[in-house]
Amino acid sequence: MLRKIIHIDMDAFYASIEQRDNPEYRGKPVAVGYGGKRGVVAAASYEARQYGVHSAMASVTALRKCPHLIFVMPRFEVYKTVSNQIMQIFREYTDKVEPLSLDEAFLDVTENKKVMEFATQIAKEIKQKIHCQTRLTASAGVSYNKFLAKIASDYNKPNGLYVITPEKAEKFLEKLGIEKFFGVGRVTAHRMHELGIRNGFDLKQHSEKELVHHFGKAGALYHQFARGIDEREVESEYVRKSLGAEETFAEDLHELVDLLRALDDIAREVHRRAEKRGFLAKTVTLKIKYADFAVVTRSKTVVNYLRTYDQLFDIGKELLLQVDDIEERKIRLMGLTLKNAGTDQVVLTNQPLQLTLEFKE
């Protein structure tokens, strides 16, 4: 029996809450984050996105794209409260809820508390309840696995609902741009383009062995996703123990200035993810993978929880400079991971792929 999976994704969650609570922001380009020189956009309203502003963008870049952009400092306690409201709505229908962050989650409604036959009807009801209780909109994707449900939720944003049935999945994926596939960031997309892979159809022409050769373990998943296969179950909640990001470079790096620039990007992304999830940690681990695939790591644990980007970048730089031959060997990948989380963090679910995927704009 095919599963019935729903992916719910709130529309511009942080920014929409700010516009809801502050009438003067409605209809205007809003960015949640610090607007100073070293600030970064945590979330952008749809009005701001029309100017090319997006999350994880440097604030100075966002202001160049949209000079009248309104910056609002984040209110994470408010976002967590609203998130809890939304999660309670999900649990009216099923206990199989896998939150990915404060503003999105997978639901397995194959068997549901209200004994409703159609997942699409459940998704409609959930969207209506969210809007009624929070005055916010959500987009929903419905399909028979997590991969397709997540793609579907992004298809008609904002306030969308899209269904990918088993009958139309193959043709849908063949036409889907490779950048839309789960786990394909800018760097991987560039490498796939070099291999002549621009959509799902092109991806299907490559064997699993070929994809693993070019993309490591993720290649096996790409091979399955191209065929609409995803056996991952919607998992129950647990307390996340680590969070991070890493980047495989389009070209191997060896100059320190280039490595520090890359570290800056990675640190900003990790900080953005940590803020989004309310994640606290005291240990930072730097990962370096050389051109010959040899891997080294360096870690540091501090007394107090890491809360700012500056703290994270400074520790990352310190760890980078501890690597003896840092400018003598070419580096193909670098990553930062936060560990040793605090007990007051948000309860999340296990996402084994999240820490190894490249950045998406």
Coordinates of C-alpha atoms in Angstrom, one line a residue:
M1 CA 0.0 0.0 0.0
L2 CA 1.3 3.4 -1.0
R3 CA 1.8 5.9 1.8
K4 CA 0.0 9.2 2.0
I5 CA 2.5 11.9 2.9
I6 CA 1.9 15.6 3.3
H7 CA 4.6 18.3 3.5
I8 CA 3.5 21.6 5.0
D9 CA 5.7 24.6 4.6
M10 CA 4.7 28.0 6.0
D11 CA 5.0 30.9 3.6
A12 CA 7.8 33.3 4.5
F13 CA 7.2 32.4 8.1
Y14 CA 9.3 34.9 10.1
A15 CA 8.5 37.8 7.8
S16 CA 4.8 36.9 7.6
I17 CA 4.6 37.0 11.4
E18 CA 6.2 40.4 11.4
Q19 CA 3.8 41.7 8.8
R20 CA 0.8 40.2 10.7
D21 CA 1.8 41.8 13.9
N22 CA 2.9 45.2 12.4
P23 CA 0.3 46.6 9.9
E24 CA 2.8 49.2 8.7
Y25 CA 4.9 46.4 7.2
R26 CA 2.1 44.8 5.2
G27 CA 2.6 44.9 1.4
K28 CA 6.2 46.2 1.9
P29 CA 9.6 44.4 1.4
V30 CA 10.6 43.1 4.8
A31 CA 13.7 41.2 5.9
V32 CA 14.1 39.6 9.3
G33 CA 17.7 40.0 10.5
Y34 CA 20.3 42.6 11.3
G35 CA 20.7 45.2 8.7
G36 CA 24.2 46.2 9.6
K37 CA 27.5 45.7 7.7
R38 CA 28.0 42.1 8.9
G39 CA 24.3 41.2 9.1
V40 CA 22.5 38.5 7.2
V41 CA 18.9 38.0 6.1
A42 CA 17.2 35.2 8.1
A43 CA 13.9 35.5 6.2
A44 CA 12.4 37.7 3.5
S45 CA 8.8 38.6 2.7
Y46 CA 7.5 37.8 -0.8
E47 CA 7.6 41.6 -1.6
A48 CA 11.3 41.5 -0.8
R49 CA 11.9 38.4 -2.8
Q50 CA 10.7 40.2 -5.9
Y51 CA 13.9 42.2 -5.7
G52 CA 16.0 39.1 -5.4
V53 CA 16.4 39.2 -1.6
H54 CA 16.5 35.8 0.0
S55 CA 17.5 34.1 3.3
A56 CA 21.2 33.7 4.0
M57 CA 22.0 36.8 1.9
A58 CA 24.3 39.4 3.3
S59 CA 22.4 42.4 4.5
V60 CA 24.5 44.8 2.5
T61 CA 23.7 42.8 -0.7
A62 CA 20.0 42.8 0.2
L63 CA 20.0 46.6 0.6
R64 CA 21.8 47.0 -2.8
K65 CA 19.0 45.0 -4.4
C66 CA 16.2 46.7 -2.5
P67 CA 17.3 50.1 -1.0
H68 CA 13.9 50.5 0.8
L69 CA 14.1 47.1 2.4
I70 CA 12.8 47.2 6.0
F71 CA 14.9 45.2 8.5
V72 CA 13.3 43.8 11.5
M73 CA 15.1 42.1 14.4
P74 CA 14.0 38.5 14.9
R75 CA 11.6 37.5 17.7
F76 CA 12.3 33.8 18.1
E77 CA 10.1 33.3 21.1
V78 CA 7.2 34.5 19.1
Y79 CA 8.1 32.3 16.2
K80 CA 8.4 29.3 18.5
T81 CA 5.0 30.0 20.0
V82 CA 3.3 30.1 16.6
S83 CA 5.2 27.0 15.5
N84 CA 3.8 25.2 18.5
Q85 CA 0.3 26.2 17.5
I86 CA 0.9 24.8 14.1
M87 CA 2.4 21.5 15.3
Q88 CA -0.7 21.0 17.5
I89 CA -2.9 21.3 14.5
F90 CA -0.8 18.6 12.7
R91 CA -1.2 16.2 15.7
E92 CA -5.0 16.5 15.5
Y93 CA -4.6 14.3 12.4
T94 CA -1.6 12.1 13.1
D95 CA 1.1 11.4 15.6
K96 CA 3.5 10.7 12.7
V97 CA 4.8 14.3 12.4
E98 CA 8.4 15.0 11.5
P99 CA 9.2 18.7 12.0
L100 CA 12.1 19.9 9.8
S101 CA 12.3 23.4 11.4
L102 CA 9.9 25.8 13.1
D103 CA 8.0 26.3 9.9
E104 CA 7.8 23.0 8.0
A105 CA 7.0 19.3 8.7
F106 CA 6.2 16.0 7.1
L107 CA 3.0 14.2 8.1
D108 CA 2.2 10.6 7.4
V109 CA -1.6 10.4 7.1
T110 CA -1.8 6.9 5.6
E111 CA -3.7 6.0 8.8
N112 CA -5.0 9.1 10.5
K113 CA -7.0 10.0 13.6
K114 CA -10.0 11.3 11.7
V115 CA -10.2 8.3 9.4
M116 CA -10.2 10.5 6.4
E117 CA -9.7 8.7 3.1
F118 CA -8.0 11.5 1.1
A119 CA -4.7 13.1 2.1
T120 CA -5.6 16.1 -0.1
Q121 CA -8.7 16.8 2.0
I122 CA -6.6 16.6 5.1
A123 CA -4.1 19.1 3.7
K124 CA -6.9 21.5 2.8
E125 CA -8.3 21.3 6.3
I126 CA -4.9 21.9 7.9
K127 CA -4.2 24.9 5.7
Q128 CA -7.6 26.3 6.7
K129 CA -7.0 25.7 10.4
I130 CA -3.6 27.3 10.3
H131 CA -5.0 30.4 8.7
C132 CA -7.9 30.6 11.1
Q133 CA -5.8 30.2 14.2
T134 CA -2.7 32.2 13.2
R135 CA -3.8 34.4 10.3
L136 CA -0.8 33.0 8.3
T137 CA -0.8 31.0 5.1
A138 CA 0.9 27.6 4.4
S139 CA 1.7 25.7 1.3
A140 CA 1.1 21.9 1.1
G141 CA 2.4 19.1 -1.0
V142 CA 0.8 15.7 -1.2
S143 CA 2.3 12.5 -2.6
Y144 CA 3.3 8.9 -1.8
N145 CA 6.8 9.7 -0.4
K146 CA 8.7 12.5 1.3
F147 CA 10.8 13.6 -1.6
L148 CA 7.8 14.2 -3.9
A149 CA 5.7 15.8 -1.2
K150 CA 8.4 18.3 -0.4
I151 CA 8.7 19.2 -4.1
A152 CA 5.0 19.5 -4.4
S153 CA 4.7 22.0 -1.5
D154 CA 7.0 24.4 -3.3
Y155 CA 5.3 24.1 -6.6
N156 CA 2.4 26.6 -6.1
K157 CA 3.8 28.9 -3.4
P158 CA 2.5 30.9 -1.6
N159 CA -0.7 29.5 -0.2
G160 CA -0.5 26.6 -2.6
L161 CA -1.6 23.0 -2.7
Y162 CA -0.2 20.5 -5.2
V163 CA -0.6 16.7 -5.5
I164 CA 1.8 14.4 -7.3
T165 CA 0.1 11.0 -7.8
P166 CA 2.0 7.8 -8.7
E167 CA 0.5 8.1 -12.3
K168 CA 2.1 11.5 -13.0
A169 CA 5.2 11.2 -10.9
E170 CA 7.5 9.9 -13.7
K171 CA 6.6 12.6 -16.3
F172 CA 6.7 15.3 -13.6
L173 CA 10.2 14.3 -12.5
E174 CA 11.5 14.0 -16.1
K175 CA 10.7 17.7 -16.7
L176 CA 11.8 18.9 -13.3
G177 CA 14.9 21.1 -13.3
I178 CA 17.8 19.4 -11.6
E179 CA 18.1 22.4 -9.2
K180 CA 14.6 21.4 -7.7
F181 CA 15.8 18.0 -6.7
F182 CA 16.2 17.5 -2.9
G183 CA 19.9 17.9 -2.0
V184 CA 21.0 19.6 -5.2
G185 CA 22.6 22.9 -4.3
R186 CA 24.5 25.4 -6.5
V187 CA 27.7 23.4 -6.5
T188 CA 26.1 20.1 -7.3
A189 CA 23.9 21.6 -9.9
H190 CA 27.0 23.1 -11.6
R191 CA 28.7 19.7 -11.6
M192 CA 25.6 18.1 -13.0
H193 CA 25.4 20.6 -15.8
E194 CA 28.9 19.8 -16.7
L195 CA 27.8 16.2 -17.0
G196 CA 24.9 17.2 -19.2
I197 CA 22.3 16.7 -16.5
R198 CA 19.7 19.5 -16.5
N199 CA 16.5 17.7 -15.5
G200 CA 15.1 14.5 -14.2
F201 CA 15.2 12.8 -17.6
D202 CA 18.9 13.5 -18.0
L203 CA 19.5 12.2 -14.5
K204 CA 17.7 8.9 -15.3
Q205 CA 20.2 8.2 -18.1
H206 CA 23.1 7.8 -15.6
S207 CA 23.6 4.6 -13.6
E208 CA 23.8 4.5 -9.9
K209 CA 27.5 3.6 -10.1
E210 CA 28.2 6.7 -12.2
L211 CA 26.3 9.0 -9.9
V212 CA 28.1 7.5 -6.8
H213 CA 31.4 8.0 -8.6
H214 CA 30.7 11.7 -9.1
F215 CA 28.6 12.6 -6.0
G216 CA 29.5 10.0 -3.4
K217 CA 26.7 8.5 -1.2
A218 CA 24.3 11.2 -2.3
G219 CA 24.6 9.8 -5.9
A220 CA 22.6 6.7 -4.8
L221 CA 19.8 8.9 -3.6
Y222 CA 19.8 11.0 -6.8
H223 CA 19.4 7.7 -8.7
Q224 CA 16.4 6.8 -6.6
F225 CA 14.8 10.2 -6.6
A226 CA 15.0 10.4 -10.4
R227 CA 12.7 7.4 -10.4
G228 CA 10.4 8.7 -7.8
I229 CA 11.7 6.3 -5.1
D230 CA 12.1 7.4 -1.5
E231 CA 11.8 4.8 1.2
R232 CA 12.5 7.2 4.1
E233 CA 9.7 7.1 6.7
V234 CA 8.2 10.0 8.5
E235 CA 10.2 9.8 11.8
S236 CA 9.1 10.6 15.3
E237 CA 10.6 13.5 17.2
Y238 CA 13.9 13.5 19.0
V239 CA 16.3 16.1 20.4
R240 CA 18.8 17.0 17.7
K241 CA 22.4 16.5 18.8
S242 CA 24.2 18.3 16.0
L243 CA 23.6 20.8 13.2
G244 CA 25.9 22.1 10.4
A245 CA 26.6 22.7 6.8
E246 CA 29.4 21.9 4.4
E247 CA 30.3 23.0 0.8
T248 CA 32.0 21.1 -2.0
F249 CA 33.9 23.7 -4.0
A250 CA 33.5 24.0 -7.8
E251 CA 37.3 24.2 -7.9
D252 CA 39.8 23.0 -5.3
L253 CA 41.0 25.8 -3.0
H254 CA 44.4 26.3 -1.5
E255 CA 44.8 30.1 -0.9
L256 CA 44.1 31.1 2.7
V257 CA 42.1 34.2 1.6
D258 CA 39.8 31.9 -0.5
L259 CA 39.4 29.5 2.3
L260 CA 38.4 32.3 4.8
R261 CA 35.9 33.6 2.3
A262 CA 34.4 30.1 2.0
L263 CA 34.4 29.7 5.8
D264 CA 32.6 33.0 6.1
D265 CA 29.8 31.7 3.8
I266 CA 29.6 28.4 5.7
A267 CA 29.5 30.1 9.1
R268 CA 26.7 32.4 8.0
E269 CA 24.7 29.4 6.8
V270 CA 25.2 27.4 10.0
H271 CA 24.3 30.4 12.1
R272 CA 21.1 30.9 10.0
R273 CA 20.1 27.3 10.5
A274 CA 20.8 27.4 14.2
E275 CA 18.8 30.6 14.7
K276 CA 15.9 29.1 12.6
R277 CA 15.8 26.0 14.8
G278 CA 16.5 27.6 18.1
F279 CA 19.6 25.4 18.4
L280 CA 22.2 26.0 21.1
A281 CA 25.7 24.4 21.2
K282 CA 29.1 24.8 22.8
T283 CA 31.2 22.7 20.4
V284 CA 32.3 23.6 16.9
T285 CA 33.9 21.1 14.6
L286 CA 35.7 22.0 11.4
K287 CA 35.9 19.4 8.6
I288 CA 38.4 19.6 5.8
K289 CA 38.4 17.2 2.8
Y290 CA 41.5 17.4 0.5
A291 CA 41.6 16.9 -3.2
D292 CA 42.7 13.3 -2.6
F293 CA 39.6 12.8 -0.3
A294 CA 41.7 12.6 2.9
V295 CA 39.7 14.1 5.7
V296 CA 40.9 16.0 8.8
T297 CA 38.8 17.6 11.6
R298 CA 39.4 20.1 14.4
S299 CA 37.1 20.8 17.3
K300 CA 36.8 23.4 20.1
T301 CA 34.4 23.5 23.0
V302 CA 33.6 26.7 24.9
V303 CA 32.1 27.4 28.3
N304 CA 29.0 29.4 27.1
Y305 CA 26.5 28.7 24.3
L306 CA 27.4 30.1 21.0
R307 CA 24.8 32.6 20.0
T308 CA 26.3 34.9 17.3
Y309 CA 27.8 34.6 13.8
D310 CA 31.0 36.4 14.9
Q311 CA 31.6 33.8 17.6
L312 CA 31.1 30.9 15.2
F313 CA 33.3 32.5 12.5
D314 CA 36.1 33.3 14.9
I315 CA 36.3 29.8 16.3
G316 CA 36.1 28.4 12.7
K317 CA 39.0 30.6 11.7
E318 CA 41.0 29.5 14.7
L319 CA 40.4 25.8 13.9
L320 CA 41.3 26.4 10.2
L321 CA 44.6 28.0 11.2
Q322 CA 45.4 24.9 13.4
V323 CA 45.5 22.7 10.3
D324 CA 49.3 22.4 9.6
D325 CA 49.4 22.2 5.8
I326 CA 46.4 24.3 5.1
E327 CA 48.0 26.2 2.2
E328 CA 50.1 23.3 0.9
R329 CA 47.3 21.0 -0.2
K330 CA 44.3 21.6 -2.3
I331 CA 40.9 21.4 -0.6
R332 CA 37.7 20.2 -2.2
L333 CA 35.3 20.5 0.8
M334 CA 34.9 22.4 4.0
G335 CA 32.2 22.2 6.7
L336 CA 31.3 23.4 10.2
T337 CA 29.2 21.5 12.7
L338 CA 27.7 22.6 16.0
K339 CA 27.4 19.9 18.7
N340 CA 26.8 19.4 22.4
A341 CA 23.4 21.1 22.2
G342 CA 21.6 22.7 25.1
T343 CA 18.5 21.2 26.7
D344 CA 16.4 24.2 25.8
Q345 CA 16.6 23.8 22.1
V346 CA 13.7 23.1 19.8
V347 CA 12.6 19.5 19.5
L348 CA 13.3 18.4 15.9
T349 CA 13.6 15.3 13.9
N350 CA 16.4 13.3 12.4
Q351 CA 17.5 14.6 8.9
P352 CA 20.6 12.5 8.1
L353 CA 21.1 14.3 4.7
Q354 CA 20.7 17.9 5.9
L355 CA 24.3 18.3 7.2
T356 CA 25.9 17.2 3.9
L357 CA 23.8 19.1 1.4
E358 CA 25.1 22.2 -0.3
F359 CA 23.5 25.6 0.1
K360 CA 20.4 26.5 -1.9
E361 CA 19.5 30.1 -2.7

